Short mmCIF file of C-alpha atoms and ligand atoms in Angstrom, two decimals:
data_model
loop_
_atom_site.label_atom_id
_atom_site.label_comp_id
_atom_site.label_asym_id
_atom_site.label_seq_id
_atom_site.Cartn_x
_atom_site.Cartn_y
_atom_site.Cartn_z
CA MET A 1 -24.33 -4.02 -12.97
CA LYS A 2 -20.79 -4.82 -11.08
CA LYS A 3 -20.28 -7.19 -7.63
CA ILE A 4 -16.98 -5.74 -5.98
CA LEU A 5 -15.73 -7.72 -3.61
CA ILE A 6 -12.91 -6.34 -1.54
CA THR A 7 -11.02 -8.27 1.94
CA GLY A 8 -9.19 -5.87 4.78
CA GLY A 9 -12.20 -3.23 3.94
CA ALA A 10 -12.05 -2.80 7.17
CA GLY A 11 -7.89 -1.77 7.69
CA PHE A 12 -6.95 1.30 6.90
CA ILE A 13 -6.58 2.13 3.25
CA GLY A 14 -9.14 -1.23 2.58
CA SER A 15 -11.79 0.83 4.36
CA HIS A 16 -10.41 4.13 2.78
CA VAL A 17 -10.68 2.28 -1.24
CA VAL A 18 -14.17 0.92 -0.07
CA ARG A 19 -15.70 4.34 0.68
CA LEU A 20 -14.30 6.22 -2.22
CA PHE A 21 -16.10 3.39 -4.79
CA VAL A 22 -19.35 2.49 -2.37
CA ASN A 23 -19.53 6.22 -2.71
CA LYS A 24 -18.40 6.62 -6.11
CA TYR A 25 -20.32 3.54 -8.09
CA PRO A 26 -23.26 3.39 -7.10
CA ASP A 27 -24.02 1.27 -9.55
CA TYR A 28 -22.08 -1.50 -8.38
CA GLN A 29 -22.36 -3.59 -5.04
CA ILE A 30 -19.73 -3.87 -2.98
CA VAL A 31 -18.99 -6.67 -0.54
CA ASN A 32 -16.51 -6.30 1.62
CA LEU A 33 -14.60 -9.53 3.58
CA ASP A 34 -12.75 -8.72 6.45
CA LYS A 35 -12.12 -11.14 9.29
CA LEU A 36 -11.80 -8.17 12.02
CA THR A 37 -8.21 -8.81 13.31
CA TYR A 38 -7.16 -6.31 15.79
CA ALA A 39 -6.79 -4.11 12.92
CA GLY A 40 -9.52 -4.34 11.26
CA ASN A 41 -13.10 -2.11 12.90
CA LEU A 42 -15.99 -1.46 11.24
CA ALA A 43 -15.96 2.37 12.80
CA ASN A 44 -13.85 2.92 10.20
CA LEU A 45 -17.03 2.88 7.61
CA LYS A 46 -19.90 4.45 9.85
CA ASP A 47 -20.53 6.57 7.18
CA ILE A 48 -21.52 4.00 5.06
CA GLU A 49 -22.96 1.12 6.14
CA ASN A 50 -26.61 1.66 5.52
CA LYS A 51 -25.57 2.58 1.74
CA PRO A 52 -27.96 -0.15 -0.10
CA ASN A 53 -24.47 -1.56 -2.18
CA TYR A 54 -22.54 -1.89 0.70
CA THR A 55 -22.80 -4.98 2.48
CA PHE A 56 -20.01 -6.46 4.72
CA ILE A 57 -19.39 -10.19 5.36
CA LYS A 58 -16.90 -11.16 8.13
CA GLY A 59 -14.46 -14.18 7.02
CA ASP A 60 -10.83 -15.47 6.48
CA ILE A 61 -9.37 -15.68 3.33
CA VAL A 62 -7.01 -18.36 5.42
CA ASP A 63 -9.99 -20.49 5.18
CA GLY A 64 -10.41 -22.30 1.91
CA GLY A 65 -13.41 -23.42 2.31
CA PHE A 66 -15.23 -20.39 3.12
CA ILE A 67 -13.95 -18.54 0.88
CA ASN A 68 -14.81 -21.14 -2.59
CA GLU A 69 -17.73 -20.99 -0.89
CA LEU A 70 -18.48 -17.24 -0.94
CA PHE A 71 -17.52 -17.67 -4.62
CA ALA A 72 -19.94 -20.01 -5.45
CA GLN A 73 -22.87 -17.47 -3.45
CA HIS A 74 -21.67 -14.46 -5.58
CA LYS A 75 -20.98 -13.57 -9.11
CA PHE A 76 -18.22 -11.09 -8.77
CA ASN A 77 -16.71 -9.11 -11.46
CA GLY A 78 -13.60 -7.90 -9.57
CA VAL A 79 -11.76 -8.79 -6.53
CA ILE A 80 -9.55 -5.94 -4.79
CA HIS A 81 -7.39 -8.10 -2.34
CA LEU A 82 -6.08 -5.86 0.71
CA ALA A 83 -6.46 -7.74 3.67
CA ALA A 84 -3.18 -8.55 5.32
CA GLU A 85 -0.93 -8.36 8.05
CA SER A 86 0.58 -5.35 7.63
CA HIS A 87 2.89 -4.35 10.58
CA VAL A 88 6.91 -4.98 10.04
CA ASP A 89 7.65 -5.66 14.22
CA ARG A 90 4.49 -8.15 14.15
CA SER A 91 6.58 -9.91 11.56
CA ILE A 92 9.11 -10.02 13.55
CA SER A 93 7.32 -11.42 16.41
CA ASN A 94 4.61 -13.74 14.79
CA PRO A 95 6.29 -14.16 10.93
CA LEU A 96 4.14 -18.23 10.85
CA GLU A 97 0.81 -15.39 10.88
CA PHE A 98 2.44 -13.16 8.09
CA VAL A 99 2.74 -15.96 5.91
CA MET A 100 -0.77 -18.08 6.26
CA THR A 101 -2.69 -14.50 5.51
CA ASN A 102 -0.82 -12.89 3.23
CA VAL A 103 0.46 -16.51 1.47
CA ILE A 104 -2.11 -18.63 1.68
CA GLY A 105 -4.94 -16.47 2.18
CA THR A 106 -3.40 -14.76 -1.63
CA VAL A 107 -3.65 -18.50 -2.52
CA ASN A 108 -6.94 -19.28 -1.60
CA LEU A 109 -8.89 -16.03 -3.35
CA LEU A 110 -6.22 -16.83 -6.96
CA ASN A 111 -7.45 -20.27 -6.42
CA ALA A 112 -11.26 -19.76 -6.30
CA SER A 113 -10.91 -17.00 -8.54
CA LYS A 114 -8.91 -19.46 -11.13
CA ALA A 115 -11.63 -21.84 -10.59
CA TYR A 116 -15.29 -19.72 -10.70
CA TRP A 117 -13.53 -17.60 -13.57
CA PHE A 118 -12.80 -20.30 -15.94
CA GLN A 119 -16.84 -21.82 -15.34
CA HIS A 120 -18.62 -18.50 -16.19
CA HIS A 121 -15.96 -17.63 -19.02
CA ASN A 122 -16.19 -21.38 -20.46
CA ASN A 123 -19.98 -22.29 -19.71
CA GLU A 124 -21.85 -18.69 -20.10
CA LYS A 125 -22.91 -17.28 -23.38
CA THR A 126 -22.22 -13.32 -22.24
CA PRO A 127 -18.43 -14.54 -20.32
CA ILE A 128 -18.31 -12.65 -16.82
CA ASP A 129 -15.67 -10.15 -17.07
CA PHE A 130 -13.32 -10.68 -13.85
CA ARG A 131 -10.16 -8.97 -12.50
CA PHE A 132 -8.11 -9.62 -9.77
CA TYR A 133 -6.45 -7.34 -8.41
CA HIS A 134 -3.58 -7.52 -5.80
CA VAL A 135 -3.06 -5.13 -3.59
CA SER A 136 0.83 -4.60 -1.87
CA THR A 137 3.90 -2.82 -0.91
CA ASP A 138 7.09 -1.56 -2.21
CA GLU A 139 8.54 -3.31 0.79
CA VAL A 140 8.89 -6.25 -1.85
CA TYR A 141 11.74 -4.17 -3.38
CA GLY A 142 14.33 -3.87 -0.88
CA THR A 143 16.08 -1.20 0.66
CA LEU A 144 17.70 1.35 -1.17
CA GLY A 145 20.79 3.91 -0.94
CA GLU A 146 21.17 7.29 -1.12
CA THR A 147 20.58 7.16 -4.13
CA GLY A 148 18.13 5.80 -7.33
CA MET A 149 13.94 4.61 -6.63
CA PHE A 150 12.26 1.95 -7.20
CA THR A 151 10.74 1.46 -10.56
CA GLU A 152 8.28 -1.57 -11.88
CA THR A 153 11.50 -3.57 -13.38
CA THR A 154 13.71 -3.68 -9.99
CA ALA A 155 14.31 -7.05 -8.67
CA TYR A 156 12.18 -7.78 -5.74
CA ASP A 157 14.66 -8.38 -2.59
CA PRO A 158 12.68 -8.27 0.48
CA HIS A 159 14.24 -7.92 4.31
CA SER A 160 11.34 -8.50 6.39
CA PRO A 161 9.08 -10.88 6.98
CA TYR A 162 6.23 -9.11 6.08
CA SER A 163 7.58 -8.21 2.70
CA ALA A 164 8.84 -11.83 2.72
CA SER A 165 5.23 -13.41 3.04
CA LYS A 166 4.05 -10.09 0.70
CA ALA A 167 6.70 -10.21 -1.93
CA SER A 168 5.61 -14.16 -2.15
CA SER A 169 2.01 -12.62 -2.66
CA ASP A 170 2.77 -10.78 -5.47
CA HIS A 171 4.79 -13.72 -7.08
CA PHE A 172 1.90 -16.34 -6.82
CA VAL A 173 -0.42 -13.85 -8.41
CA ARG A 174 1.29 -12.79 -11.82
CA ALA A 175 2.33 -16.72 -11.73
CA TYR A 176 -2.08 -17.22 -11.31
CA HIS A 177 -2.18 -14.59 -14.61
CA ASP A 178 1.14 -16.56 -16.88
CA THR A 179 0.27 -20.27 -16.14
CA PHE A 180 -3.76 -20.45 -16.30
CA GLY A 181 -4.61 -16.15 -17.68
CA LEU A 182 -5.90 -14.86 -14.73
CA ASN A 183 -6.33 -11.29 -15.14
CA THR A 184 -4.84 -9.84 -12.69
CA VAL A 185 -3.02 -6.38 -12.09
CA ILE A 186 -0.91 -6.12 -8.83
CA SER A 187 -0.16 -2.40 -7.55
CA ASN A 188 3.18 -1.72 -5.02
CA CYS A 189 2.61 1.28 -3.21
CA SER A 190 4.03 3.44 -0.20
CA ASN A 191 4.03 3.88 3.01
CA ASN A 192 0.20 5.21 3.17
CA TYR A 193 -1.17 8.41 6.06
CA GLY A 194 -4.30 9.73 6.59
CA SER A 195 -7.34 9.18 9.42
CA TYR A 196 -7.85 5.53 10.37
CA HIS A 197 -4.16 4.65 10.66
CA PHE A 198 -4.60 2.40 12.89
CA PRO A 199 -2.18 4.24 16.14
CA GLU A 200 0.88 0.75 16.22
CA LYS A 201 2.25 3.20 12.53
CA LEU A 202 5.10 5.74 13.09
CA ILE A 203 2.29 8.70 12.00
CA PRO A 204 -0.91 7.65 14.65
CA LEU A 205 1.55 6.50 17.34
CA SER A 206 3.35 9.89 17.35
CA ILE A 207 -0.08 11.59 17.37
CA TYR A 208 -1.22 10.09 20.01
CA ASN A 209 1.95 10.03 21.97
CA ILE A 210 2.49 13.68 21.69
CA LYS A 211 -0.94 14.91 23.01
CA ASN A 212 -1.04 12.66 25.61
CA SER A 213 1.94 13.24 26.33
CA LYS A 214 4.03 10.06 26.03
CA PRO A 215 7.46 9.54 24.99
CA ILE A 216 7.85 9.40 20.95
CA PRO A 217 9.99 6.21 19.69
CA VAL A 218 12.57 7.01 17.51
CA TYR A 219 14.09 3.95 15.76
CA GLY A 220 17.86 3.66 15.77
CA LYS A 221 19.36 7.44 14.55
CA GLY A 222 15.78 8.37 12.71
CA GLU A 223 17.91 8.18 9.61
CA ASN A 224 15.95 5.77 7.55
CA ILE A 225 13.37 7.22 4.98
CA ARG A 226 10.05 6.63 3.86
CA ASP A 227 7.92 8.16 1.01
CA TRP A 228 4.60 9.28 2.06
CA LEU A 229 1.68 9.48 0.46
CA PHE A 230 -1.76 10.44 1.48
CA VAL A 231 -4.52 7.22 1.83
CA GLU A 232 -6.83 9.40 -0.36
CA ASP A 233 -4.49 9.34 -3.36
CA HIS A 234 -3.72 5.50 -3.05
CA ALA A 235 -7.35 5.15 -3.14
CA ARG A 236 -7.53 6.90 -5.96
CA ALA A 237 -4.81 5.02 -7.63
CA ILE A 238 -6.20 1.88 -7.27
CA ASP A 239 -9.68 2.95 -8.82
CA VAL A 240 -7.67 3.90 -12.07
CA ILE A 241 -5.77 0.78 -12.50
CA PHE A 242 -8.97 -1.59 -11.21
CA HIS A 243 -10.24 0.21 -14.39
CA ASN A 244 -8.06 0.83 -16.53
CA ALA A 245 -4.82 -1.52 -16.16
CA LYS A 246 -3.92 -3.77 -19.02
CA THR A 247 -3.91 -7.65 -17.94
CA GLY A 248 -1.09 -8.65 -16.10
CA THR A 249 0.27 -5.27 -15.87
CA THR A 250 1.90 -3.89 -12.40
CA TYR A 251 2.40 0.07 -11.55
CA ASN A 252 4.51 1.72 -8.76
CA ILE A 253 2.48 3.97 -6.66
CA GLY A 254 3.91 6.58 -4.77
CA GLY A 255 3.86 10.52 -3.49
CA HIS A 256 7.98 11.43 -4.53
CA ASN A 257 7.96 12.38 -0.88
CA GLU A 258 11.06 11.27 0.96
CA TRP A 259 10.91 11.99 4.71
CA THR A 260 13.63 11.44 7.12
CA ASN A 261 11.63 9.45 10.32
CA ILE A 262 13.46 12.44 11.67
CA ASP A 263 12.53 15.20 10.16
CA LEU A 264 9.03 13.88 9.74
CA ILE A 265 8.78 13.55 13.55
CA ARG A 266 10.10 17.00 14.29
CA LEU A 267 7.76 17.98 11.98
CA LEU A 268 4.49 16.69 13.53
CA CYS A 269 5.81 18.26 16.46
CA LYS A 270 5.50 21.41 15.00
CA ILE A 271 2.54 20.73 14.24
CA MET A 272 1.19 19.70 17.09
CA ASP A 273 2.03 22.10 19.75
CA LYS A 274 0.30 24.89 17.19
CA LYS A 275 -2.76 22.99 17.70
CA LEU A 276 -2.86 21.65 21.17
CA ASN A 277 -0.95 25.56 22.06
CA ARG A 278 1.55 24.53 23.38
CA GLU A 279 5.13 25.88 23.79
CA GLU A 280 7.13 25.09 19.67
CA GLY A 281 9.85 22.80 20.77
CA GLU A 282 7.35 21.65 23.81
CA SER A 283 6.23 18.32 21.75
CA ALA A 284 9.80 17.85 20.21
CA LYS A 285 11.30 16.99 24.21
CA LEU A 286 8.82 14.19 24.08
CA ILE A 287 11.79 12.48 21.48
CA THR A 288 13.26 9.24 22.83
CA PHE A 289 15.78 7.14 20.72
CA VAL A 290 15.24 3.32 21.38
CA LYS A 291 16.39 0.29 20.02
CA ASP A 292 16.14 -0.13 16.05
CA ARG A 293 14.56 -2.35 14.42
CA ALA A 294 16.39 -6.04 13.50
CA GLY A 295 16.65 -6.30 9.85
CA HIS A 296 15.82 -2.18 9.33
CA ASP A 297 15.44 -0.88 5.75
CA LEU A 298 17.51 1.88 4.93
CA ARG A 299 15.31 4.02 2.45
CA TYR A 300 12.13 3.73 0.11
CA ALA A 301 11.01 5.99 -2.32
CA ILE A 302 8.58 4.93 -5.45
CA ASP A 303 9.09 5.97 -9.31
CA SER A 304 5.29 6.20 -10.19
CA SER A 305 5.86 7.93 -13.59
CA LYS A 306 4.92 4.88 -14.76
CA LEU A 307 1.16 5.37 -13.38
CA GLN A 308 1.05 9.32 -13.81
CA ASN A 309 2.11 8.95 -18.28
CA GLU A 310 0.23 5.88 -18.75
CA LEU A 311 -3.14 6.46 -16.24
CA GLY A 312 -2.62 9.74 -15.08
CA TRP A 313 -2.94 10.05 -11.82
CA THR A 314 -1.19 12.24 -9.80
CA PRO A 315 -0.59 12.74 -5.88
CA SER A 316 -3.13 15.72 -5.08
CA LEU A 317 -1.64 16.26 -1.25
CA GLN A 318 1.64 18.67 -0.50
CA PHE A 319 3.06 16.48 2.71
CA GLU A 320 2.23 19.02 5.05
CA GLU A 321 -1.15 20.09 3.99
CA GLY A 322 -1.62 15.67 4.27
CA LEU A 323 0.00 15.77 8.02
CA GLU A 324 -2.46 18.56 9.03
CA LYS A 325 -5.12 17.67 7.86
CA THR A 326 -4.26 13.80 9.10
CA VAL A 327 -3.36 16.21 12.89
CA GLU A 328 -7.16 17.77 12.74
CA TRP A 329 -8.21 14.40 11.71
CA PHE A 330 -6.88 12.94 14.63
CA LEU A 331 -7.75 15.00 17.21
CA SER A 332 -11.04 15.84 16.46
CA ASN A 333 -11.55 12.11 16.73
CA ASP A 334 -10.72 11.62 19.50
CA GLU A 335 -14.01 8.80 20.60
CA TRP A 336 -11.99 6.80 17.22
CA LEU A 337 -8.61 6.92 18.78
CA ASP A 338 -9.52 5.98 22.53
CA ASN A 339 -11.52 3.04 21.50
CA VAL A 340 -8.85 2.24 19.33
CA THR A 341 -6.01 2.01 21.38
CA SER A 342 -8.36 0.70 24.65
CA GLY A 343 -9.68 -1.58 22.08
CA ASP A 344 -13.24 -0.87 22.96
CA TYR A 345 -14.23 -0.55 19.14
CA LYS A 346 -14.15 -5.04 19.32
CA LYS A 347 -16.89 -5.06 22.19
CA TYR A 348 -19.53 -2.79 19.91
CA TYR A 349 -18.67 -4.69 16.24
CA GLN A 350 -17.17 -7.64 16.48
CA GLU A 351 -19.97 -9.13 18.66
CA GLN A 352 -22.87 -7.83 16.11
CA TYR A 353 -20.69 -10.18 12.91
CA VAL A 354 -20.81 -14.05 13.11
CA LYS A 355 -19.01 -15.89 10.01
CA ARG A 356 -21.62 -16.51 7.26
P1 NAD B 401 -4.07 -2.61 8.31
O1 NAD B 401 -3.75 -3.43 9.16
O2 NAD B 401 -4.72 -1.45 8.17
O3 NAD B 401 -5.82 -4.05 7.54
C1 NAD B 401 -6.22 -4.93 7.02
C2 NAD B 401 -6.79 -5.83 6.95
O4 NAD B 401 -7.57 -7.03 6.59
C3 NAD B 401 -7.58 -5.50 8.67
O5 NAD B 401 -9.05 -4.74 8.19
C4 NAD B 401 -8.14 -7.22 9.08
O6 NAD B 401 -9.32 -7.06 10.22
C5 NAD B 401 -8.13 -8.05 7.74
N1 NAD B 401 -7.38 -8.75 7.73
C6 NAD B 401 -6.30 -9.37 8.27
N2 NAD B 401 -6.20 -10.54 7.97
C7 NAD B 401 -7.71 -11.17 7.66
C8 NAD B 401 -7.59 -12.66 7.18
N3 NAD B 401 -6.62 -13.00 7.34
N4 NAD B 401 -8.81 -12.71 6.18
C9 NAD B 401 -9.59 -11.67 6.38
N5 NAD B 401 -9.18 -10.48 6.83
C10 NAD B 401 -8.07 -10.16 7.22
O7 NAD B 401 -3.95 -2.73 6.88
P2 NAD B 401 -3.16 -1.40 5.86
O8 NAD B 401 -2.27 -0.82 5.93
O9 NAD B 401 -4.63 -1.09 5.48
O10 NAD B 401 -2.50 -2.05 4.03
C11 NAD B 401 -4.00 -2.82 3.90
C12 NAD B 401 -3.35 -3.53 2.21
O11 NAD B 401 -1.73 -2.12 1.46
C13 NAD B 401 -1.94 -4.75 2.55
O12 NAD B 401 -2.39 -5.52 2.02
C14 NAD B 401 -0.74 -4.17 2.56
O13 NAD B 401 0.04 -5.04 2.54
C15 NAD B 401 -0.86 -3.08 1.88
N6 NAD B 401 0.12 -1.77 2.13
C16 NAD B 401 -0.22 -1.12 2.86
C17 NAD B 401 0.94 0.35 2.90
C18 NAD B 401 0.45 0.99 4.24
O14 NAD B 401 1.58 1.97 4.48
N7 NAD B 401 0.40 0.64 5.17
C19 NAD B 401 1.70 0.73 1.67
C20 NAD B 401 1.42 -0.44 0.34
C21 NAD B 401 0.42 -1.44 0.82
P1 TYD B 402 5.99 1.35 9.73
O1 TYD B 402 5.08 3.02 10.28
O2 TYD B 402 6.04 0.61 10.92
O3 TYD B 402 6.02 1.48 8.59
P2 TYD B 402 7.10 0.85 7.82
O4 TYD B 402 7.89 -0.40 8.67
O5 TYD B 402 6.03 -0.38 6.58
O6 TYD B 402 7.70 1.16 7.23
O7 TYD B 402 6.73 2.41 10.55
C1 TYD B 402 7.94 3.71 9.59
C2 TYD B 402 9.01 4.07 9.86
O8 TYD B 402 8.95 4.46 10.95
C3 TYD B 402 10.30 2.36 9.71
O9 TYD B 402 11.39 2.67 9.45
C4 TYD B 402 9.73 2.32 10.63
C5 TYD B 402 10.19 3.67 11.86
N1 TYD B 402 9.07 3.27 13.46
C6 TYD B 402 10.41 4.49 13.96
O10 TYD B 402 10.85 5.30 13.84
N2 TYD B 402 9.37 4.21 15.54
C7 TYD B 402 7.84 3.55 15.86
O11 TYD B 402 7.83 3.21 16.86
C8 TYD B 402 7.52 3.51 14.50
C9 TYD B 402 6.40 2.32 14.29
C10 TYD B 402 8.21 3.19 13.71
#
């Protein structure tokens, strides 16, 4: 029996990781710790919320005392850490919140893990298995020119407050491995898309706006390039890495799937025209070029050959197929999208849970 703490499990990627682990490992106890910020939504987990191997705890990773108490109450065999502030535009408006959650919150979890691991490792006849898995982003590597790809040895060069805070947390995770011998693993993934994606990010925001015939804001000339991965493929990669990676290692995760923002939006418009029975070209009329994001990274591209060669993971979906599936999910989950965009989900799901 394993007890795994997943942080940020009510968010976009975290909810997919929680679902995968709860369904795939009925003999594991999965504890989901989430503050339920604007991005955390328990409606993302409705299908598994009553499973006997699942528990939700509302709490803030920035609260070190609370985190220490949590580790005193539970015997965790592992932490999969996804809780974070995750939106670049918000990090430009409020960098400090990103430092608090992404840096201080991560160090609080590392401290509690270190103390807990030392105690159980040194004082018990059968030392406990323990691993700290930190989920990070390719944005720590900075930006690429027209060629080349990020590998696990690319030097860190973050440009946004978001990526700077994630880079800092990655450094702390490595420091706790190198200095204290904590069993840690890090993965750096490219942009995800799929169901339950919060509609402030490019793809779900565009789907919402196209559906409601609102302008689709494209930053600058739309020439920036991102490497898109279906979120369920990311969750599968996390499962493979959590169970098989050697301690202290890092893996890049990506889809070999680069798109300029404008080409992606045009493809999305085409799919939406078909799904909404609109004339081809109608949705594309909503494309609106707006002021560029400050410090906007030009290109991300991930080389995930280490993960493919060493652990046998490969992406399962072609982008066109994944995007069509995602559009279908958003169109048939109107209520989720409308609740999230109106903020109503907080009324239904947040009031039920009190911290501790
Ligand atoms: P998200 O914003 O959708 O979810 C973040 C979750 O963390 C939310 O449920 C939120 O309530 C919770 N949270 C925030 N602050 C917290 C705090 N102080 N204490 C406890 N919980 C808190 O983010 P996401 O897109 O699902 O990303 C999850 C992780 O994956 C992040 O660490 C992010 O850096 C990383 N990542 C994301 C992408 C992507 O494309 N979205 C790509 C690579 C890596
Ligand atoms: P986003 O989904 O915010 O992810 P990230 O910044 O982490 O890559 O943005 C993806 C790309 O789309 C990025 O180049 C910024 C651009 N973008 C727009 O052009 N318009 C928008 O409204 C948003 C949210 C993003």
